[in-house]
Amino acid sequence: MTEPLLIWGAGAIGGTLGAYLARAGQPVLMVDTVAEHVAACRTEGLAITGPVEAFRQVVDAVTPDELTGTFSRIVLAVKAQHTAAAAEALAPHLAADGFVLSAQNGLNELTIAEIVGPERTMGAFVNFGADWHGPGEVLFGNRGAVVIGEIDGTVRPRTEAMHAALLAFEPDAVLTDDIWSYLWGKLGYGAMLFATALTPQSMTENFADPARTETFVAIGREVMAVARARGVVPRGFNGFDPDAFMPGAPDEAARASIAELAAFNARTAKTHSGIYRDLAVRKRRTEVDPQVGSVVRLAAEAGVPTPLLARLVELIHDIEDGRREMSAATFAALKP
C-alpha cells in the first residue's frame, strides 16, 4: 500500500514498530505530542538501541496539530489512560472503511470501539520489552509475543494484511480468532508487573524472591477468576501460564510459572517495567486504573472478590501521590 500506516503514539511500542516497519520499506507516519521527539524521528532518525538490534531509521512524524488527511490503518500506541482522548483526536482522520488497532496494554479495545465503532476496531497483544529513553531514542530490550486479531473473533482480509505487515517487525507474530484470550492473559501478568513496581528492584529480582511468590500467585488467581467469570479462557505466553492460576490448580504449577517469569525477564535488557519507569524515572501517573482498576470494576460486576487487586491500585496511587516510597515495605503491604 502507498498510504502510510499511521502510528498514534511514537513511544516505546509505537516507536519500535514504526522504526522496524519503515526500515522494511513500509510507508509509516507517526504522531506524537513530544515535539522534540517528532523532530528527531523525521530528521536524524529514531535510534533503536539494545541487545536485540541497534539501528537508526528516519521515520516521517508529526505532532497532532500538524496531522492532515485520513488513513485506513491506524495503530494506537499511547498509554492506556490516554486512550479515550487519543481516539477522539484521531477519529476525524480515520477513513470510513478503516480501522484502529490497539497496540497497548489493557482492554483498550473496549474504549476505542465506543468511540470509532466496534467494526472499526482491531485488537493486538504485545509483550516485547521496550522503553522510551528520550527524543529520538527507544531501547528495544527483548523480543516477545505479538498477536493480532479482530475483537469479534472473525478473520478478515484486513486482519491478514495487518498481520502480514507486522511480520516485518516480529517474524513469529500470531494471527488469532480469539484476541481476548491473549489480552486477559496479559492482564494477569500485567497485574504482577504493577506489584514489582512497588519496589526499586528489577522484575527478575521480584519474581525470583521466594518471599514474594505467594503474593504474585494470589494476584494471578484473582485476575484469572475474573476472566473465567466473563467466559474467557486466557492464553499463556513467555512464561506466564494462566492455567496455573485457575481455581483448583496446584500451588506447584503457579510457583513454576512465577519461576519461568523470573527466567524470561532475566534475558532482557529491559530490567524494570514501564510502570517502574513511570514512577521512578518519568515521575508521572501509571496505567493502574485502566489496567488493574478495570479488572476490579469488572470483578465487582461479576460478583468476584478481588481484594488484593484493589489494594494494589491503592498502593500504586500512594506512590504516585508521594504517600509511600517504592520499597520492600510497600510490597509487604500487599501481602495476602
mmCIF file of N, CA and C in Angstrom, residues 13-88:
data_model
loop_
_atom_site.group_PDB
_atom_site.id
_atom_site.type_symbol
_atom_site.label_atom_id
_atom_site.label_comp_id
_atom_site.label_asym_id
_atom_site.label_seq_id
_atom_site.Cartn_x
_atom_site.Cartn_y
_atom_site.Cartn_z
ATOM 1 N N ILE A 13 6.371 1.333 22.405
ATOM 2 C CA ILE A 13 5.753 0.374 21.490
ATOM 3 C C ILE A 13 5.647 0.945 20.085
ATOM 4 N N GLY A 14 5.007 2.110 19.961
ATOM 5 C CA GLY A 14 4.791 2.702 18.651
ATOM 6 C C GLY A 14 6.072 3.054 17.931
ATOM 7 N N GLY A 15 7.056 3.565 18.683
ATOM 8 C CA GLY A 15 8.324 3.937 18.062
ATOM 9 C C GLY A 15 9.078 2.732 17.531
ATOM 10 N N THR A 16 9.089 1.652 18.310
ATOM 11 C CA THR A 16 9.773 0.432 17.867
ATOM 12 C C THR A 16 9.112 -0.125 16.615
ATOM 13 N N LEU A 17 7.782 -0.219 16.643
ATOM 14 C CA LEU A 17 7.067 -0.704 15.462
ATOM 15 C C LEU A 17 7.339 0.187 14.252
ATOM 16 N N GLY A 18 7.247 1.492 14.449
ATOM 17 C CA GLY A 18 7.433 2.429 13.339
ATOM 18 C C GLY A 18 8.803 2.326 12.706
ATOM 19 N N ALA A 19 9.836 2.234 13.538
ATOM 20 C CA ALA A 19 11.201 2.162 13.011
ATOM 21 C C ALA A 19 11.406 0.887 12.204
ATOM 22 N N TYR A 20 10.922 -0.233 12.717
ATOM 23 C CA TYR A 20 11.102 -1.506 12.012
ATOM 24 C C TYR A 20 10.319 -1.544 10.704
ATOM 25 N N LEU A 21 9.073 -1.099 10.739
ATOM 26 C CA LEU A 21 8.264 -1.153 9.522
ATOM 27 C C LEU A 21 8.792 -0.194 8.464
ATOM 28 N N ALA A 22 9.229 0.990 8.886
ATOM 29 C CA ALA A 22 9.796 1.945 7.929
ATOM 30 C C ALA A 22 11.075 1.404 7.321
ATOM 31 N N ARG A 23 11.904 0.760 8.149
ATOM 32 C CA ARG A 23 13.141 0.185 7.628
ATOM 33 C C ARG A 23 12.859 -0.916 6.614
ATOM 34 N N ALA A 24 11.730 -1.621 6.800
ATOM 35 C CA ALA A 24 11.361 -2.692 5.881
ATOM 36 C C ALA A 24 10.760 -2.153 4.584
ATOM 37 N N GLY A 25 10.625 -0.832 4.478
ATOM 38 C CA GLY A 25 10.105 -0.238 3.258
ATOM 39 C C GLY A 25 8.629 0.073 3.279
ATOM 40 N N GLN A 26 7.973 -0.154 4.422
ATOM 41 C CA GLN A 26 6.558 0.162 4.509
ATOM 42 C C GLN A 26 6.383 1.656 4.804
ATOM 43 N N PRO A 27 5.447 2.324 4.136
ATOM 44 C CA PRO A 27 5.216 3.742 4.429
ATOM 45 C C PRO A 27 4.603 3.905 5.813
ATOM 46 N N VAL A 28 5.228 4.741 6.638
ATOM 47 C CA VAL A 28 4.798 4.943 8.014
ATOM 48 C C VAL A 28 4.763 6.430 8.329
ATOM 49 N N LEU A 29 3.735 6.852 9.041
ATOM 50 C CA LEU A 29 3.662 8.213 9.574
ATOM 51 C C LEU A 29 3.343 8.093 11.052
ATOM 52 N N MET A 30 4.205 8.648 11.907
ATOM 53 C CA MET A 30 3.989 8.583 13.347
ATOM 54 C C MET A 30 3.487 9.927 13.865
ATOM 55 N N VAL A 31 2.646 9.859 14.880
ATOM 56 C CA VAL A 31 2.103 11.053 15.527
ATOM 57 C C VAL A 31 2.489 11.005 16.994
ATOM 58 N N ASP A 32 3.049 12.091 17.506
ATOM 59 C CA ASP A 32 3.417 12.124 18.916
ATOM 60 C C ASP A 32 3.300 13.549 19.439
ATOM 61 N N THR A 33 2.995 13.675 20.728
ATOM 62 C CA THR A 33 2.804 15.001 21.329
ATOM 63 C C THR A 33 4.115 15.657 21.733
ATOM 64 N N VAL A 34 5.215 14.893 21.771
ATOM 65 C CA VAL A 34 6.513 15.459 22.162
ATOM 66 C C VAL A 34 7.202 15.993 20.909
ATOM 67 N N ALA A 35 7.203 17.310 20.772
ATOM 68 C CA ALA A 35 7.708 17.936 19.548
ATOM 69 C C ALA A 35 9.173 17.594 19.285
ATOM 70 N N GLU A 36 9.983 17.532 20.340
ATOM 71 C CA GLU A 36 11.400 17.225 20.171
ATOM 72 C C GLU A 36 11.595 15.802 19.639
ATOM 73 N N HIS A 37 10.760 14.892 20.076
ATOM 74 C CA HIS A 37 10.833 13.510 19.601
ATOM 75 C C HIS A 37 10.423 13.436 18.135
ATOM 76 N N VAL A 38 9.365 14.143 17.787
ATOM 77 C CA VAL A 38 8.909 14.185 16.392
ATOM 78 C C VAL A 38 10.010 14.727 15.483
ATOM 79 N N ALA A 39 10.641 15.821 15.915
ATOM 80 C CA ALA A 39 11.700 16.432 15.106
ATOM 81 C C ALA A 39 12.866 15.472 14.910
ATOM 82 N N ALA A 40 13.245 14.766 15.971
ATOM 83 C CA ALA A 40 14.364 13.830 15.871
ATOM 84 C C ALA A 40 14.034 12.675 14.919
ATOM 85 N N CYS A 41 12.826 12.133 15.022
ATOM 86 C CA CYS A 41 12.442 10.986 14.191
ATOM 87 C C CYS A 41 12.480 11.325 12.705
ATOM 88 N N ARG A 42 12.046 12.529 12.349
ATOM 89 C CA ARG A 42 11.926 12.848 10.928
ATOM 90 C C ARG A 42 13.164 13.530 10.354
ATOM 91 N N THR A 43 14.162 13.793 11.197
ATOM 92 C CA THR A 43 15.398 14.405 10.695
ATOM 93 C C THR A 43 16.568 13.432 10.793
ATOM 94 N N GLU A 44 17.209 13.366 11.960
ATOM 95 C CA GLU A 44 18.333 12.429 12.093
ATOM 96 C C GLU A 44 17.893 10.982 12.257
ATOM 97 N N GLY A 45 16.625 10.773 12.639
ATOM 98 C CA GLY A 45 16.094 9.420 12.716
ATOM 99 C C GLY A 45 15.878 8.939 14.139
ATOM 100 N N LEU A 46 15.077 7.882 14.266
ATOM 101 C CA LEU A 46 14.798 7.265 15.552
ATOM 102 C C LEU A 46 15.828 6.167 15.787
ATOM 103 N N ALA A 47 16.560 6.279 16.879
ATOM 104 C CA ALA A 47 17.582 5.291 17.204
ATOM 105 C C ALA A 47 16.965 4.164 18.030
ATOM 106 N N ILE A 48 17.048 2.941 17.528
ATOM 107 C CA ILE A 48 16.660 1.753 18.271
ATOM 108 C C ILE A 48 17.938 1.187 18.870
ATOM 109 N N THR A 49 17.991 1.094 20.196
ATOM 110 C CA THR A 49 19.186 0.614 20.881
ATOM 111 C C THR A 49 18.866 -0.670 21.634
ATOM 112 N N GLY A 50 19.917 -1.306 22.150
ATOM 113 C CA GLY A 50 19.704 -2.505 22.943
ATOM 114 C C GLY A 50 20.281 -3.746 22.300
ATOM 115 N N PRO A 51 20.116 -4.880 22.987
ATOM 116 C CA PRO A 51 20.764 -6.119 22.543
ATOM 117 C C PRO A 51 20.097 -6.813 21.364
ATOM 118 N N VAL A 52 18.835 -6.529 21.109
ATOM 119 C CA VAL A 52 18.147 -7.208 20.007
ATOM 120 C C VAL A 52 18.734 -6.761 18.682
ATOM 121 N N GLU A 53 18.844 -5.453 18.518
ATOM 122 C CA GLU A 53 19.368 -4.863 17.288
ATOM 123 C C GLU A 53 19.529 -3.370 17.528
ATOM 124 N N ALA A 54 20.525 -2.781 16.916
ATOM 125 C CA ALA A 54 20.737 -1.346 17.049
ATOM 126 C C ALA A 54 20.817 -0.727 15.657
ATOM 127 N N PHE A 55 19.970 0.260 15.403
ATOM 128 C CA PHE A 55 19.989 0.950 14.122
ATOM 129 C C PHE A 55 19.275 2.283 14.285
ATOM 130 N N ARG A 56 19.441 3.121 13.294
ATOM 131 C CA ARG A 56 18.762 4.415 13.279
ATOM 132 C C ARG A 56 17.949 4.519 11.998
ATOM 133 N N GLN A 57 16.680 4.908 12.124
ATOM 134 C CA GLN A 57 15.787 4.953 10.982
ATOM 135 C C GLN A 57 15.026 6.272 10.954
ATOM 136 N N VAL A 58 15.118 6.975 9.862
ATOM 137 C CA VAL A 58 14.300 8.174 9.685
ATOM 138 C C VAL A 58 12.860 7.735 9.442
ATOM 139 N N VAL A 59 11.937 8.280 10.238
ATOM 140 C CA VAL A 59 10.521 7.954 10.109
ATOM 141 C C VAL A 59 9.742 9.263 10.055
ATOM 142 N N ASP A 60 8.900 9.394 9.070
ATOM 143 C CA ASP A 60 8.079 10.597 8.975
ATOM 144 C C ASP A 60 7.227 10.711 10.233
ATOM 145 N N ALA A 61 7.177 11.902 10.818
ATOM 146 C CA ALA A 61 6.452 12.086 12.073
ATOM 147 C C ALA A 61 5.919 13.508 12.159
ATOM 148 N N VAL A 62 4.786 13.655 12.851
ATOM 149 C CA VAL A 62 4.158 14.955 13.045
ATOM 150 C C VAL A 62 3.565 15.006 14.442
ATOM 151 N N THR A 63 3.290 16.213 14.905
ATOM 152 C CA THR A 63 2.526 16.390 16.128
ATOM 153 C C THR A 63 1.043 16.355 15.755
ATOM 154 N N PRO A 64 0.138 16.119 16.702
ATOM 155 C CA PRO A 64 -1.286 16.016 16.362
ATOM 156 C C PRO A 64 -1.840 17.222 15.613
ATOM 157 N N ASP A 65 -1.373 18.426 15.955
ATOM 158 C CA ASP A 65 -1.894 19.628 15.288
ATOM 159 C C ASP A 65 -1.388 19.754 13.859
ATOM 160 N N GLU A 66 -0.339 19.011 13.512
ATOM 161 C CA GLU A 66 0.199 19.055 12.144
ATOM 162 C C GLU A 66 -0.444 18.010 11.231
ATOM 163 N N LEU A 67 -1.174 17.077 11.791
ATOM 164 C CA LEU A 67 -1.705 15.962 11.010
ATOM 165 C C LEU A 67 -2.871 16.389 10.126
ATOM 166 N N THR A 68 -2.842 15.958 8.887
ATOM 167 C CA THR A 68 -3.945 16.187 7.957
ATOM 168 C C THR A 68 -4.262 14.893 7.227
ATOM 169 N N GLY A 69 -5.443 14.818 6.643
ATOM 170 C CA GLY A 69 -5.812 13.670 5.832
ATOM 171 C C GLY A 69 -6.488 12.567 6.623
ATOM 172 N N THR A 70 -6.870 11.507 5.912
ATOM 173 C CA THR A 70 -7.489 10.341 6.526
ATOM 174 C C THR A 70 -6.674 9.098 6.199
ATOM 175 N N PHE A 71 -6.810 8.094 7.057
ATOM 176 C CA PHE A 71 -5.986 6.894 6.943
ATOM 177 C C PHE A 71 -6.855 5.663 7.200
ATOM 178 N N SER A 72 -6.590 4.609 6.465
ATOM 179 C CA SER A 72 -7.379 3.394 6.620
ATOM 180 C C SER A 72 -6.821 2.480 7.698
ATOM 181 N N ARG A 73 -5.543 2.682 8.068
ATOM 182 C CA ARG A 73 -4.913 1.852 9.098
ATOM 183 C C ARG A 73 -4.262 2.761 10.131
ATOM 184 N N ILE A 74 -4.742 2.684 11.367
ATOM 185 C CA ILE A 74 -4.165 3.486 12.452
ATOM 186 C C ILE A 74 -3.827 2.563 13.612
ATOM 187 N N VAL A 75 -2.587 2.604 14.052
ATOM 188 C CA VAL A 75 -2.154 1.867 15.235
ATOM 189 C C VAL A 75 -2.129 2.840 16.406
ATOM 190 N N LEU A 76 -2.889 2.540 17.445
ATOM 191 C CA LEU A 76 -2.921 3.395 18.634
ATOM 192 C C LEU A 76 -1.982 2.799 19.664
ATOM 193 N N ALA A 77 -0.968 3.582 20.067
ATOM 194 C CA ALA A 77 0.063 3.063 20.966
ATOM 195 C C ALA A 77 0.368 4.040 22.090
ATOM 196 N N VAL A 78 -0.676 4.680 22.620
ATOM 197 C CA VAL A 78 -0.487 5.587 23.752
ATOM 198 C C VAL A 78 -0.728 4.828 25.048
ATOM 199 N N LYS A 79 -0.360 5.454 26.179
ATOM 200 C CA LYS A 79 -0.658 4.861 27.477
ATOM 201 C C LYS A 79 -2.166 4.690 27.623
ATOM 202 N N ALA A 80 -2.560 3.647 28.346
ATOM 203 C CA ALA A 80 -3.973 3.285 28.425
ATOM 204 C C ALA A 80 -4.855 4.419 28.920
ATOM 205 N N GLN A 81 -4.358 5.225 29.867
ATOM 206 C CA GLN A 81 -5.192 6.296 30.413
ATOM 207 C C GLN A 81 -5.448 7.415 29.411
ATOM 208 N N HIS A 82 -4.709 7.424 28.318
ATOM 209 C CA HIS A 82 -4.894 8.450 27.284
ATOM 210 C C HIS A 82 -5.675 7.915 26.080
ATOM 211 N N THR A 83 -6.188 6.703 26.186
ATOM 212 C CA THR A 83 -6.845 6.061 25.047
ATOM 213 C C THR A 83 -8.047 6.857 24.547
ATOM 214 N N ALA A 84 -8.944 7.236 25.448
ATOM 215 C CA ALA A 84 -10.164 7.928 25.031
ATOM 216 C C ALA A 84 -9.845 9.237 24.335
ATOM 217 N N ALA A 85 -8.959 10.042 24.924
ATOM 218 C CA ALA A 85 -8.615 11.329 24.325
ATOM 219 C C ALA A 85 -7.946 11.143 22.969
ATOM 220 N N ALA A 86 -7.052 10.162 22.865
ATOM 221 C CA ALA A 86 -6.368 9.916 21.596
ATOM 222 C C ALA A 86 -7.344 9.414 20.541
ATOM 223 N N ALA A 87 -8.257 8.535 20.937
ATOM 224 C CA ALA A 87 -9.229 8.009 19.979
ATOM 225 C C ALA A 87 -10.141 9.115 19.467
ATOM 226 N N GLU A 88 -10.522 10.026 20.342
ATOM 227 C CA GLU A 88 -11.340 11.168 19.922
ATOM 228 C C GLU A 88 -10.573 12.041 18.940
#
